[in-house]
XYZ file of C-alpha atoms in Angstrom:
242
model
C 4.849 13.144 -25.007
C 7.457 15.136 -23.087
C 9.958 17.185 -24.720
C 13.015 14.316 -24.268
C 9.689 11.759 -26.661
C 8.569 9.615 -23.517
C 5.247 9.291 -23.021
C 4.229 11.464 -20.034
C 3.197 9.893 -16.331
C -0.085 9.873 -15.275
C 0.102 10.885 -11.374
C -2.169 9.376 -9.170
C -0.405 11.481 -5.739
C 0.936 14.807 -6.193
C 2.596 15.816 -2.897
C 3.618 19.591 -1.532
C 5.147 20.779 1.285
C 4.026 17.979 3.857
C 5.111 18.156 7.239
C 3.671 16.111 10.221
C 4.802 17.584 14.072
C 3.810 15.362 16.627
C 3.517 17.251 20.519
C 4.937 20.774 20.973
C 7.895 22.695 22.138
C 10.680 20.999 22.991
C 9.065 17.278 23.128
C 7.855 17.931 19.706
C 8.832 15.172 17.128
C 9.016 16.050 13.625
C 7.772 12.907 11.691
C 8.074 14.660 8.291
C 10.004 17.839 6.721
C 8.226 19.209 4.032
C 7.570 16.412 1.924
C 7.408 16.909 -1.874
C 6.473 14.374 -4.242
C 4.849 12.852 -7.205
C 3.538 9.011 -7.364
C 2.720 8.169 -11.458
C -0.475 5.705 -11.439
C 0.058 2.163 -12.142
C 3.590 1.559 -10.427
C 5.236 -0.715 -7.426
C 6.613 1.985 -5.430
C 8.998 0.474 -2.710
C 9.383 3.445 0.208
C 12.609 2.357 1.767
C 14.182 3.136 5.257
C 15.029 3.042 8.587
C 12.331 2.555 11.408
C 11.701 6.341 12.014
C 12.503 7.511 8.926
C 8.507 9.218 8.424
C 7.856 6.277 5.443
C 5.172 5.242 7.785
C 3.894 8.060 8.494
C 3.458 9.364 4.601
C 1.613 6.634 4.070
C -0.897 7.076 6.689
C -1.602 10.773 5.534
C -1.627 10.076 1.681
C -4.141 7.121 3.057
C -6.383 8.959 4.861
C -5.697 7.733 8.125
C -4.051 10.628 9.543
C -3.854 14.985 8.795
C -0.767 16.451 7.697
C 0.435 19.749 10.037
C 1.178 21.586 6.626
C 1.188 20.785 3.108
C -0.933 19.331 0.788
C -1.966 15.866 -1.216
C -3.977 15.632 -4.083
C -5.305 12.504 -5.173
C -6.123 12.684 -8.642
C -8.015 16.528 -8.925
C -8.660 15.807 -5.356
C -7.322 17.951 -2.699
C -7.238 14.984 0.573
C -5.729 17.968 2.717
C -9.237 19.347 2.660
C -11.589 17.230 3.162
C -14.088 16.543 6.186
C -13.710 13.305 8.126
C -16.276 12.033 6.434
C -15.080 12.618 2.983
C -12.049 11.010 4.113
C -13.387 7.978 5.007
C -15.402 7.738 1.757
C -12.145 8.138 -0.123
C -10.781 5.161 2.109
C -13.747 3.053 1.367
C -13.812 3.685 -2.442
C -10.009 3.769 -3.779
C -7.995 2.364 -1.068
C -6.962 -0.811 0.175
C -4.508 -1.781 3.262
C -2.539 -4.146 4.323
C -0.400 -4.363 7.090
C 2.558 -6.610 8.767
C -0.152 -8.245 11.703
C -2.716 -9.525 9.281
C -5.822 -7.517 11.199
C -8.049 -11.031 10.718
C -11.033 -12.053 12.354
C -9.978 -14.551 14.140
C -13.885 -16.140 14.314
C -14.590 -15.698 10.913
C -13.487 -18.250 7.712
C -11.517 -16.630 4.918
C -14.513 -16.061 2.828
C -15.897 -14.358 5.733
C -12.947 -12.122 6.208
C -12.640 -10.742 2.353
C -16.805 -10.554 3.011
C -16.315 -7.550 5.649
C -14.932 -5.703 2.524
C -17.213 -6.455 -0.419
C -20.431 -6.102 1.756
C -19.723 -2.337 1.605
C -17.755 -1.877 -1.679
C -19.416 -0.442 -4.598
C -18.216 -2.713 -7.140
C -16.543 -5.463 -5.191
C -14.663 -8.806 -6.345
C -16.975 -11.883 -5.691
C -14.414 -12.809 -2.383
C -14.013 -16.355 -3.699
C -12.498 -15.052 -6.873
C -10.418 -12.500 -4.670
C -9.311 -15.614 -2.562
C -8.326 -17.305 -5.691
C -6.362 -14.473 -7.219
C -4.105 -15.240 -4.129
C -4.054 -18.861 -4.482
C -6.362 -19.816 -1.682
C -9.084 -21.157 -3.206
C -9.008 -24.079 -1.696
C -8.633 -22.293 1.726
C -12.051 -20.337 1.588
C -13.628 -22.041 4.401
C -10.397 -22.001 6.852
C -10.438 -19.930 10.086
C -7.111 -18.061 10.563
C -6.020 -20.381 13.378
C -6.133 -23.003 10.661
C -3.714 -21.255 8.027
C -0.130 -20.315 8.343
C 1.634 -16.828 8.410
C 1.989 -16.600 4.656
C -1.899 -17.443 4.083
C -3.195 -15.055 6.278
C -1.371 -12.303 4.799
C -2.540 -13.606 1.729
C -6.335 -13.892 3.007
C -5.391 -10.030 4.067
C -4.095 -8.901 0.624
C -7.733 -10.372 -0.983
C -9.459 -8.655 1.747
C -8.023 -5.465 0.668
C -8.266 -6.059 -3.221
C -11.612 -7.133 -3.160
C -13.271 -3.596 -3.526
C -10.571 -3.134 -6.532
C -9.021 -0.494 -5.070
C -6.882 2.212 -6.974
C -4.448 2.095 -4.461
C -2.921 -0.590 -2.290
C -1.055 0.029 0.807
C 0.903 -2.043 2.416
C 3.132 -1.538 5.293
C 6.039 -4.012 5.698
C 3.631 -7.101 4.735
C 6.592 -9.242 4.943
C 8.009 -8.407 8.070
C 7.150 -11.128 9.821
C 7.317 -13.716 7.437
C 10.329 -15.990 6.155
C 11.876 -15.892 2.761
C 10.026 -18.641 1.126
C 6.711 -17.256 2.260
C 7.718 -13.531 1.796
C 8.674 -14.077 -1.947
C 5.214 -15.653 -2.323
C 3.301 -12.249 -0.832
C 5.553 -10.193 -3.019
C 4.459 -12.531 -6.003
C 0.657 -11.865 -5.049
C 1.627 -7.729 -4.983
C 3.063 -7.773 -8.219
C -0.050 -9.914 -10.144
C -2.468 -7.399 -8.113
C -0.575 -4.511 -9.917
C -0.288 -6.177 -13.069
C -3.864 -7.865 -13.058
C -6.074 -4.977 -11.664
C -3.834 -2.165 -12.438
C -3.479 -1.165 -8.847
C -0.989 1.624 -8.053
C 1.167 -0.452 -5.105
C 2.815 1.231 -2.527
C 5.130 -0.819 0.115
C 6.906 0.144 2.936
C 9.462 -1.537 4.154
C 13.215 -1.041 5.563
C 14.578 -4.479 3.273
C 16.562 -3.293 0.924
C 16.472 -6.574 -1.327
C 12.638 -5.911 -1.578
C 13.485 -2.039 -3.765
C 14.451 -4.191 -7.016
C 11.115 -5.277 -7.740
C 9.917 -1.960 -7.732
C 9.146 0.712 -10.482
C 10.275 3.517 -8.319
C 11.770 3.520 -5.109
C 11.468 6.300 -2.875
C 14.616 6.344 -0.252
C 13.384 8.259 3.288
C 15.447 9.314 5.846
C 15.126 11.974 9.077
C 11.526 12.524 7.656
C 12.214 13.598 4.098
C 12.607 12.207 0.983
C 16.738 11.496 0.061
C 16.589 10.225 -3.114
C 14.580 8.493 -5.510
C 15.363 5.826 -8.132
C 14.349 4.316 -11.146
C 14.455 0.514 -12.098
C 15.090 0.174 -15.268
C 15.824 -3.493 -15.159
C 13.340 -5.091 -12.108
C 13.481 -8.229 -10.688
C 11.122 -11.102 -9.879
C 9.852 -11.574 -6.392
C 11.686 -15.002 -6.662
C 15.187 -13.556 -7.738
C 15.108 -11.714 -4.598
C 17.493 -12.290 -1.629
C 16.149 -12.190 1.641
């Protein structure tokens, strides 16, 4: 317990100083000012803003798919800003999943096969016809991508990346190109992964509507962190407007 009686937060990120300069002089672009923040394990965090804003960005370093210029992340006791490419990609392969707005699918392979790319190198993967299931395609396992619609094949992407049973899943506006209908439905299958698996969830986006779902929501602007706010009261993917 802390000293106001609430039990304390278990942080999965811990965040210093973090700064990311892309090119030099007077062409350089600073995607992130000295970044400083702390990510509690277990929540929907919503990282809202503008295209630009260094959202993006964050969540490619705190990934593993990209070096900070300065500062530091520590997953867990884990110190990411330190470790060898190699180490990096373990880290990728063992506690994180990803999922992105263009669903990244094999466009020869069935939806079994897809989630398959994942679990054949996991180390303690989701059989992917449960994983396809916990999505509600189970009846879709055997479908090539050109055979499901928008929403399924972000939904085929989201049990590609749960699969392993990652600690973490990423996703970068996963809606974005998706209606309402078929958005709300996505968001649905992000909230039962973190409720289900106990995944720490992590979603950028720059819809607003999408924040009151979310545990925490971390507001980002000119590449630093403005503001960040606590839902006490969180709504349903289905309550949300679009």
């Amino acid at each position: 317990m802390d000293k106001t009686g609430r039990a304390e937060e278990t942080l999965i990120y811990r965040i210093a100083g973090l700064s990311k300069v892309y090119g030099e002089g007077r062409s350089a672009v600073h995607a992130l000012r000295g970044v400083s923040l702390d990510i509690p394990q277990g929540e929907i965090v919503v990282l809202l803003g503008p295209s630009g804003s260094g959202k993006s960005t964050l969540l490619n370093i705190i990934g593993g798919l990209d070096r900070a210029t300065q500062g530091r992340v520590h997953f867990h006791d884990q110190n990411l800003s330190e470790m060898t490419d190699v180490q990096l990609t373990r880290y990728r392969r063992e506690h994180i999943g990803f999922v992105f707005q263009f669903y990244n699918l094999m466009p020869s392979l069935t939806a079994r096969e897809n989630v398959e790319l994942v679990t054949e190198i996991a180390n303690d993967p989701m059989d992917p016809d449960e994983a396809l299931a916990m999505v509600g395609l189970e009846e879709r396992v055997d479908h090539f991508p050109s055979q499901l619609s928008g929403g399924e094949q972000q939904r085929v992407a989201i049990a590609r990346a749960v699969a392993k049973q990652p600690a973490v899943l990423f996703c970068d506006e996963p809606t974005g190109a998706l209606d309402s209908t078929t958005g709300r439905a996505v968001l649905q299958v992000l909230k039962d992964v973190n409720e289900q698996l106990g995944a720490t969830v992590l979603v950028v986006t720059h819809a607003a509507s999408q924040a009151a779902m979310a545990d925490r929501v971390i507001h980002f602007a000119d590449g630093d962190v403005r503001e960040v706010v606590l839902n006490r009261e969180k709504l349903t993917p289905d309550q949300i407007e679009w």
